[in-house]
Amino acid sequence: KEMLRSALCEEFPQLLFNGHRTESLPGILNVSFDSKRMSVDGEALIIGMDLQGVSVTSGSACTSGTLEPSHVLLAMGRDEATARATIRFSFGRPTTKNELDFAVKALRRVLETAEQPHVKTVKGG
């Protein structure tokens, strides 16, 4: 989890990490794209990751499979656009560093190839 968190943090400074750093499930990492810095269509993000061969889910477990933003993320202070631009990585003991690296590179490719209005960098953020 820490390897993935560090790699994501380095590659995507606009990411927000949801949940406590240490007091959380060891096999889940939930991240949001800060809508003040980058506009990301969450559904396009999930589809793009799937096409890259990486399975992720949206928001939090309690809203997985719905198009509604997570009420948990909203209660944590995330705005609606940020809550919609959230993905959850799940992994376990068999997950390798190479697989984590692949997921980070896949996310980069998805963000680089997404067409407007799915992903748009906001200047000065």
XYZ file of C-alpha atoms in Angstrom:
125
model
C 0.000 0.000 0.000
C 2.799 2.415 0.875
C 4.611 1.607 -2.375
C 1.508 2.438 -4.398
C 0.786 5.536 -2.353
C 4.340 6.839 -2.820
C 4.362 6.137 -6.552
C 0.984 7.830 -7.047
C 1.997 10.810 -4.925
C 5.179 11.291 -6.948
C 3.501 10.877 -10.337
C 0.248 12.761 -9.598
C 0.683 15.644 -7.137
C -2.953 16.650 -7.736
C -4.202 13.451 -6.069
C -5.950 13.519 -2.735
C -5.695 10.422 -0.561
C -8.894 9.458 1.230
C -8.842 7.879 4.646
C -6.268 7.658 7.377
C -2.752 6.796 6.234
C -2.161 3.973 8.719
C -5.511 3.214 10.337
C -7.197 1.758 7.283
C -7.481 -1.550 5.508
C -4.061 -2.633 4.265
C -5.298 -3.776 0.833
C -7.244 -0.695 -0.241
C -6.117 2.721 -1.396
C -8.747 5.310 -2.262
C -7.715 8.420 -4.205
C -9.472 11.441 -5.695
C -8.434 13.933 -8.326
C -8.782 17.399 -6.814
C -11.353 19.170 -9.002
C -9.717 22.522 -8.203
C -6.553 21.347 -9.970
C -7.790 18.873 -12.582
C -11.160 18.020 -14.054
C -11.541 14.261 -14.430
C -14.579 12.296 -15.519
C -14.657 9.410 -13.050
C -16.565 7.021 -15.286
C -14.141 7.622 -18.182
C -11.266 7.052 -15.749
C -12.618 3.652 -14.684
C -13.299 2.584 -18.269
C -9.854 3.775 -19.348
C -8.152 1.855 -16.565
C -10.118 -1.255 -17.504
C -9.002 -0.899 -21.121
C -5.413 -0.671 -19.844
C -5.888 -3.951 -17.971
C -6.237 -2.497 -14.470
C -9.408 -3.035 -12.484
C -10.410 -0.180 -10.201
C -13.721 0.841 -8.721
C -15.267 4.205 -8.079
C -15.666 6.131 -4.867
C -16.111 4.141 -1.727
C -17.346 0.606 -1.228
C -20.771 1.821 -0.151
C -21.419 3.519 -3.519
C -19.560 1.150 -5.810
C -21.575 0.510 -8.943
C -23.587 3.735 -8.759
C -23.103 7.043 -10.538
C -23.791 9.019 -7.369
C -20.842 10.580 -5.542
C -19.963 8.853 -2.304
C -21.765 10.348 0.683
C -18.739 9.318 2.751
C -16.387 11.372 0.580
C -18.804 14.303 0.640
C -18.956 14.076 4.444
C -15.139 14.127 4.490
C -15.297 17.499 2.764
C -14.688 16.486 -0.849
C -16.713 18.524 -3.338
C -19.040 16.642 -5.667
C -16.726 16.792 -8.704
C -13.781 15.501 -6.669
C -15.923 12.742 -5.142
C -16.954 11.653 -8.644
C -13.284 11.606 -9.746
C -12.338 8.983 -7.181
C -10.967 5.500 -7.712
C -10.260 2.683 -5.320
C -7.345 0.307 -5.788
C -7.587 -3.090 -4.107
C -4.675 -5.474 -3.760
C -3.350 -8.293 -1.609
C -0.237 -10.204 -0.622
C 0.252 -11.682 -4.117
C 0.342 -8.189 -5.689
C 3.824 -7.431 -6.977
C 5.745 -4.182 -7.279
C 5.665 -4.650 -11.064
C 1.864 -4.775 -10.953
C 1.754 -1.594 -8.883
C 4.140 0.121 -11.312
C 1.953 -1.059 -14.190
C -1.128 0.468 -12.531
C 0.598 3.837 -12.084
C 1.761 3.849 -15.726
C -1.729 2.837 -16.863
C -3.236 5.738 -14.947
C -0.746 8.112 -16.599
C -1.683 6.754 -20.053
C -5.393 7.130 -19.322
C -4.953 10.728 -18.221
C -2.737 11.568 -21.199
C -5.054 10.058 -23.803
C -8.407 11.134 -22.393
C -10.250 13.572 -24.602
C -11.917 16.738 -23.373
C -13.960 17.191 -21.267
C -12.901 14.016 -19.463
C -9.564 15.376 -18.310
C -8.517 18.996 -18.264
C -5.637 20.507 -16.348
C -6.591 23.694 -14.550
C -3.851 26.321 -14.773
C -2.605 28.074 -11.647
C -4.049 25.485 -9.276
